[in-house]
C-alpha positions as YAML, in Angstrom:
chain: A
units: angstrom
residues:
- id: 1
  name: MET
  ca: [93.75, 99.97, 95.28]
- id: 2
  name: SER
  ca: [92.86, 103.58, 95.86]
- id: 3
  name: ALA
  ca: [93.33, 105.70, 92.77]
- id: 4
  name: GLU
  ca: [92.39, 109.32, 93.42]
- id: 5
  name: THR
  ca: [92.42, 112.36, 91.21]
- id: 6
  name: ALA
  ca: [95.04, 115.06, 91.34]
- id: 7
  name: ARG
  ca: [93.23, 118.09, 89.99]
- id: 8
  name: PRO
  ca: [89.50, 117.50, 89.37]
- id: 9
  name: ALA
  ca: [87.33, 120.15, 87.82]
- id: 10
  name: GLU
  ca: [83.56, 120.13, 87.97]
- id: 11
  name: GLY
  ca: [81.73, 119.61, 84.72]
- id: 12
  name: ALA
  ca: [79.51, 117.33, 82.75]
- id: 13
  name: TYR
  ca: [80.54, 113.67, 82.85]
- id: 14
  name: ASP
  ca: [78.79, 111.55, 80.28]
- id: 15
  name: ALA
  ca: [79.14, 108.15, 81.90]
- id: 16
  name: PRO
  ca: [75.86, 106.23, 82.01]
- id: 17
  name: ASP
  ca: [73.61, 106.86, 85.02]
- id: 18
  name: ALA
  ca: [75.78, 109.72, 86.23]
- id: 19
  name: GLY
  ca: [73.11, 110.75, 88.72]
- id: 20
  name: ASP
  ca: [71.60, 114.10, 89.50]
- id: 21
  name: GLU
  ca: [73.25, 117.22, 90.78]
- id: 22
  name: GLY
  ca: [74.71, 117.45, 94.27]
- id: 23
  name: GLY
  ca: [72.26, 117.06, 97.13]
- id: 24
  name: GLU
  ca: [69.73, 114.93, 95.25]
- id: 25
  name: PRO
  ca: [69.09, 111.25, 96.04]
- id: 26
  name: TYR
  ca: [71.03, 108.89, 93.79]
- id: 27
  name: ASP
  ca: [68.65, 107.03, 91.49]
- id: 28
  name: GLY
  ca: [71.11, 104.95, 89.50]
- id: 29
  name: PRO
  ca: [71.22, 101.16, 89.50]
- id: 30
  name: ASP
  ca: [72.19, 99.47, 92.75]
- id: 31
  name: ALA
  ca: [75.60, 98.09, 91.96]
- id: 32
  name: GLY
  ca: [76.38, 97.23, 95.57]
- id: 33
  name: GLU
  ca: [75.97, 93.47, 95.12]
- id: 34
  name: GLY
  ca: [77.43, 93.26, 91.62]
- id: 35
  name: SER
  ca: [80.93, 92.25, 90.65]
- id: 36
  name: TYR
  ca: [83.49, 94.50, 89.02]
- id: 37
  name: ASP
  ca: [84.34, 92.91, 85.68]
- id: 38
  name: GLY
  ca: [87.81, 94.32, 85.30]
- id: 39
  name: PRO
  ca: [91.15, 94.32, 87.12]
- id: 40
  name: ASP
  ca: [91.33, 96.34, 90.30]
- id: 41
  name: GLU
  ca: [93.81, 98.78, 88.81]
- id: 42
  name: GLY
  ca: [91.73, 99.16, 85.65]
- id: 43
  name: GLY
  ca: [91.00, 102.68, 84.52]
- id: 44
  name: GLY
  ca: [89.82, 104.02, 81.21]
- id: 45
  name: ASP
  ca: [90.15, 100.71, 79.38]
- id: 46
  name: GLY
  ca: [87.96, 98.76, 81.81]
- id: 47
  name: GLY
  ca: [84.88, 100.96, 81.82]
- id: 48
  name: LEU
  ca: [83.39, 102.52, 84.91]
- id: 49
  name: ARG
  ca: [85.29, 101.34, 87.98]
- id: 50
  name: LYS
  ca: [83.19, 100.55, 91.06]
- id: 51
  name: VAL
  ca: [84.83, 102.00, 94.17]
- id: 52
  name: ALA
  ca: [84.00, 101.87, 97.88]
- id: 53
  name: ARG
  ca: [85.40, 104.60, 100.14]
- id: 54
  name: VAL
  ca: [85.28, 105.02, 103.91]
- id: 55
  name: VAL
  ca: [84.52, 108.18, 105.87]
- id: 56
  name: LEU
  ca: [86.19, 106.88, 109.03]
- id: 57
  name: LEU
  ca: [85.61, 108.82, 112.26]
- id: 58
  name: ASP
  ca: [87.28, 108.30, 115.63]
- id: 59
  name: PRO
  ca: [85.70, 108.95, 119.06]
- id: 60
  name: GLU
  ca: [86.66, 112.65, 118.73]
- id: 61
  name: ASP
  ca: [84.91, 112.93, 115.35]
- id: 62
  name: ARG
  ca: [88.20, 113.27, 113.49]
- id: 63
  name: ILE
  ca: [88.30, 111.86, 109.96]
- id: 64
  name: LEU
  ca: [91.12, 109.71, 108.64]
- id: 65
  name: LEU
  ca: [92.63, 110.79, 105.31]
- id: 66
  name: LEU
  ca: [95.46, 109.32, 103.28]
- id: 67
  name: HIS
  ca: [98.18, 111.50, 101.76]
- id: 68
  name: GLY
  ca: [98.62, 110.71, 98.08]
- id: 69
  name: HIS
  ca: [100.72, 112.06, 95.25]
- id: 70
  name: GLU
  ca: [101.44, 111.41, 91.60]
- id: 71
  name: PRO
  ca: [104.01, 108.57, 91.35]
- id: 72
  name: GLY
  ca: [107.43, 110.12, 90.91]
- id: 73
  name: ASP
  ca: [106.25, 113.62, 91.87]
- id: 74
  name: PRO
  ca: [105.64, 114.01, 95.64]
- id: 75
  name: ALA
  ca: [104.98, 117.74, 95.13]
- id: 76
  name: ASP
  ca: [101.81, 116.93, 93.15]
- id: 77
  name: ASP
  ca: [99.91, 115.81, 96.23]
- id: 78
  name: TRP
  ca: [96.46, 115.66, 97.84]
- id: 79
  name: TRP
  ca: [94.50, 114.06, 100.69]
- id: 80
  name: PHE
  ca: [91.71, 111.51, 100.19]
- id: 81
  name: THR
  ca: [89.56, 108.97, 101.98]
- id: 82
  name: PRO
  ca: [90.62, 105.32, 102.24]
- id: 83
  name: GLY
  ca: [89.08, 102.93, 99.76]
- id: 84
  name: GLY
  ca: [89.43, 101.39, 96.34]
- id: 85
  name: GLY
  ca: [88.01, 99.22, 93.62]
- id: 86
  name: LEU
  ca: [85.95, 96.09, 94.04]
- id: 87
  name: GLU
  ca: [87.68, 92.76, 93.47]
- id: 88
  name: GLY
  ca: [85.94, 89.72, 92.01]
- id: 89
  name: THR
  ca: [82.45, 89.24, 93.45]
- id: 90
  name: GLU
  ca: [82.94, 91.56, 96.43]
- id: 91
  name: THR
  ca: [80.10, 93.74, 97.61]
- id: 92
  name: ARG
  ca: [80.82, 97.42, 98.18]
- id: 93
  name: GLU
  ca: [80.73, 96.82, 101.94]
- id: 94
  name: GLU
  ca: [83.29, 94.02, 101.71]
- id: 95
  name: ALA
  ca: [85.54, 96.14, 99.51]
- id: 96
  name: ALA
  ca: [85.31, 99.08, 101.90]
- id: 97
  name: LEU
  ca: [86.43, 96.99, 104.89]
- id: 98
  name: ARG
  ca: [89.16, 95.18, 102.94]
- id: 99
  name: GLU
  ca: [90.62, 98.38, 101.48]
- id: 100
  name: LEU
  ca: [90.53, 100.07, 104.88]
- id: 101
  name: ALA
  ca: [92.44, 97.18, 106.45]
- id: 102
  name: GLU
  ca: [95.01, 97.07, 103.64]
- id: 103
  name: GLU
  ca: [95.62, 100.83, 103.56]
- id: 104
  name: THR
  ca: [95.47, 101.62, 107.28]
- id: 105
  name: GLY
  ca: [95.63, 98.38, 109.26]
- id: 106
  name: ILE
  ca: [92.38, 99.33, 110.98]
- id: 107
  name: THR
  ca: [89.99, 96.38, 111.36]
- id: 108
  name: ASP
  ca: [87.99, 97.32, 114.48]
- id: 109
  name: VAL
  ca: [85.32, 99.14, 112.50]
- id: 110
  name: GLU
  ca: [81.59, 99.68, 112.73]
- id: 111
  name: LEU
  ca: [80.49, 100.20, 109.13]
- id: 112
  name: GLY
  ca: [77.48, 102.46, 108.70]
- id: 113
  name: PRO
  ca: [75.34, 103.60, 105.77]
- id: 114
  name: VAL
  ca: [76.33, 105.01, 102.41]
- id: 115
  name: LEU
  ca: [76.55, 108.79, 102.83]
- id: 116
  name: TRP
  ca: [77.45, 110.03, 99.36]
- id: 117
  name: ARG
  ca: [77.93, 108.84, 95.80]
- id: 118
  name: ARG
  ca: [80.16, 110.45, 93.24]
- id: 119
  name: ARG
  ca: [81.22, 109.97, 89.64]
- id: 120
  name: CYS
  ca: [84.67, 111.17, 88.63]
- id: 121
  name: SER
  ca: [87.14, 110.88, 85.78]
- id: 122
  name: PHE
  ca: [90.79, 111.83, 86.06]
- id: 123
  name: PRO
  ca: [94.33, 111.09, 84.88]
- id: 124
  name: PHE
  ca: [96.64, 109.33, 87.32]
- id: 125
  name: ALA
  ca: [99.85, 107.35, 86.84]
- id: 126
  name: GLY
  ca: [99.73, 107.72, 83.08]
- id: 127
  name: ARG
  ca: [96.18, 106.49, 82.53]
- id: 128
  name: ARG
  ca: [92.59, 107.70, 82.85]
- id: 129
  name: TRP
  ca: [90.36, 106.47, 85.66]
- id: 130
  name: ASP
  ca: [86.55, 106.59, 85.44]
- id: 131
  name: GLN
  ca: [85.01, 105.83, 88.81]
- id: 132
  name: ASP
  ca: [81.66, 105.37, 90.53]
- id: 133
  name: GLU
  ca: [82.45, 105.99, 94.21]
- id: 134
  name: TRP
  ca: [80.29, 105.16, 97.23]
- id: 135
  name: TYR
  ca: [81.30, 106.74, 100.56]
- id: 136
  name: TYR
  ca: [80.45, 104.71, 103.67]
- id: 137
  name: LEU
  ca: [80.28, 106.14, 107.16]
- id: 138
  name: ALA
  ca: [82.35, 104.15, 109.66]
- id: 139
  name: ARG
  ca: [83.41, 104.49, 113.28]
- id: 140
  name: THR
  ca: [86.43, 103.13, 115.11]
- id: 141
  name: THR
  ca: [88.30, 103.44, 118.39]
- id: 142
  name: GLN
  ca: [91.49, 102.16, 116.72]
- id: 143
  name: THR
  ca: [93.50, 105.25, 115.81]
- id: 144
  name: ALA
  ca: [96.98, 103.79, 115.16]
- id: 145
  name: THR
  ca: [97.56, 103.12, 111.46]
- id: 146
  name: ALA
  ca: [99.86, 100.76, 109.59]
- id: 147
  name: ALA
  ca: [99.64, 100.34, 105.81]
- id: 148
  name: THR
  ca: [100.45, 96.65, 105.44]
- id: 149
  name: GLY
  ca: [98.62, 95.74, 102.23]
- id: 150
  name: LEU
  ca: [99.51, 98.41, 99.69]
- id: 151
  name: THR
  ca: [99.87, 97.54, 96.04]
- id: 152
  name: GLU
  ca: [103.05, 98.43, 94.17]
- id: 153
  name: LEU
  ca: [101.39, 101.53, 92.71]
- id: 154
  name: GLU
  ca: [100.12, 102.60, 96.14]
- id: 155
  name: ARG
  ca: [103.61, 102.23, 97.61]
- id: 156
  name: ARG
  ca: [104.77, 104.75, 95.00]
- id: 157
  name: SER
  ca: [101.89, 107.17, 95.54]
- id: 158
  name: VAL
  ca: [100.71, 107.04, 99.19]
- id: 159
  name: ALA
  ca: [102.85, 108.95, 101.67]
- id: 160
  name: GLY
  ca: [100.98, 108.33, 104.92]
- id: 161
  name: ALA
  ca: [97.78, 108.98, 106.86]
- id: 162
  name: ARG
  ca: [96.48, 111.62, 109.26]
- id: 163
  name: TRP
  ca: [93.44, 112.22, 111.45]
- id: 164
  name: TRP
  ca: [91.81, 115.60, 110.74]
- id: 165
  name: THR
  ca: [89.29, 117.61, 112.74]
- id: 166
  name: CYS
  ca: [86.53, 119.32, 110.84]
- id: 167
  name: GLN
  ca: [88.05, 122.68, 111.78]
- id: 168
  name: GLU
  ca: [91.44, 121.65, 110.40]
- id: 169
  name: LEU
  ca: [89.85, 120.58, 107.13]
- id: 170
  name: THR
  ca: [87.99, 123.87, 106.87]
- id: 171
  name: ARG
  ca: [91.22, 125.85, 107.29]
- id: 172
  name: ALA
  ca: [93.39, 123.54, 105.17]
- id: 173
  name: HIS
  ca: [95.26, 124.88, 102.17]
- id: 174
  name: GLU
  ca: [96.08, 121.36, 101.01]
- id: 175
  name: THR
  ca: [94.08, 119.75, 98.23]
- id: 176
  name: VAL
  ca: [91.44, 117.40, 99.63]
- id: 177
  name: TYR
  ca: [89.02, 115.06, 97.84]
- id: 178
  name: PRO
  ca: [86.13, 115.07, 97.45]
- id: 179
  name: THR
  ca: [86.47, 118.82, 97.10]
- id: 180
  name: ARG
  ca: [83.60, 119.67, 99.47]
- id: 181
  name: LEU
  ca: [84.72, 117.28, 102.20]
- id: 182
  name: ALA
  ca: [85.00, 119.89, 104.96]
- id: 183
  name: GLU
  ca: [81.47, 121.13, 104.30]
- id: 184
  name: LEU
  ca: [80.12, 117.58, 103.97]
- id: 185
  name: LEU
  ca: [81.77, 116.50, 107.21]
- id: 186
  name: ARG
  ca: [80.47, 119.54, 109.08]
- id: 187
  name: THR
  ca: [76.91, 118.77, 107.93]
- id: 188
  name: LEU
  ca: [77.32, 115.11, 108.87]
- id: 189
  name: LEU
  ca: [78.50, 115.94, 112.39]
- id: 190
  name: VAL
  ca: [75.69, 118.45, 112.98]
- id: 191
  name: GLU
  ca: [72.77, 116.69, 111.28]
- id: 192
  name: GLY
  ca: [73.80, 113.05, 111.24]
- id: 193
  name: PRO
  ca: [73.73, 110.80, 108.18]
- id: 194
  name: PRO
  ca: [71.27, 111.72, 105.43]
- id: 195
  name: ALA
  ca: [68.08, 109.68, 105.03]
- id: 196
  name: GLY
  ca: [69.52, 108.25, 101.82]
- id: 197
  name: PRO
  ca: [72.78, 108.50, 99.89]
- id: 198
  name: MET
  ca: [73.36, 111.94, 98.41]
- id: 199
  name: THR
  ca: [74.85, 112.44, 94.96]
- id: 200
  name: LEU
  ca: [77.89, 114.75, 94.95]
- id: 201
  name: ASP
  ca: [78.76, 116.92, 91.99]
- id: 202
  name: THR
  ca: [80.55, 114.98, 89.28]
- id: 203
  name: GLU
  ca: [84.24, 115.82, 88.99]
- id: 204
  name: ILE
  ca: [86.19, 115.42, 85.78]
- id: 205
  name: VAL
  ca: [89.65, 116.41, 84.59]
...
């Protein structure tokens, strides 16, 4: 399930192991093989939610984003990367591929390295979500999408998907998360993946 913030603001987030400032290697514990000990839709009551997200690129280097909104208020909307919380004993990689399939129907995927890590805290659907997000690079030639595995909350808050060029993201007036995605994507396309995962600025509402 892919909870995403509506209006994040940058600031100090006092979750444990929040990482360093943007651009520095992430030196927190490796939670990639651990289980998430709370329900997938858990937010503030379940502690820090482990999330895997996918920076999915097609052969033209377009990125796939989902169009989300606050349940019951389509005008309060934003774009975000596919992904969601770990279930049971899943690894981050397994969660990334499962969430991508559920939210987009895309299964022909070459999953690459972790590009970025981010901590965020935000209100959504009447509760607070505290998340530790890992963003995986992935490639696909499958560009048709079909959301066949959405949860009930996602059906009320996800309006569709779209492939974006880096130029379109740069010019976009829509709200996009993470907030520096256009800049991050441009750097990725020019320089390739970083040598190790980079920690993005923490975002909190």
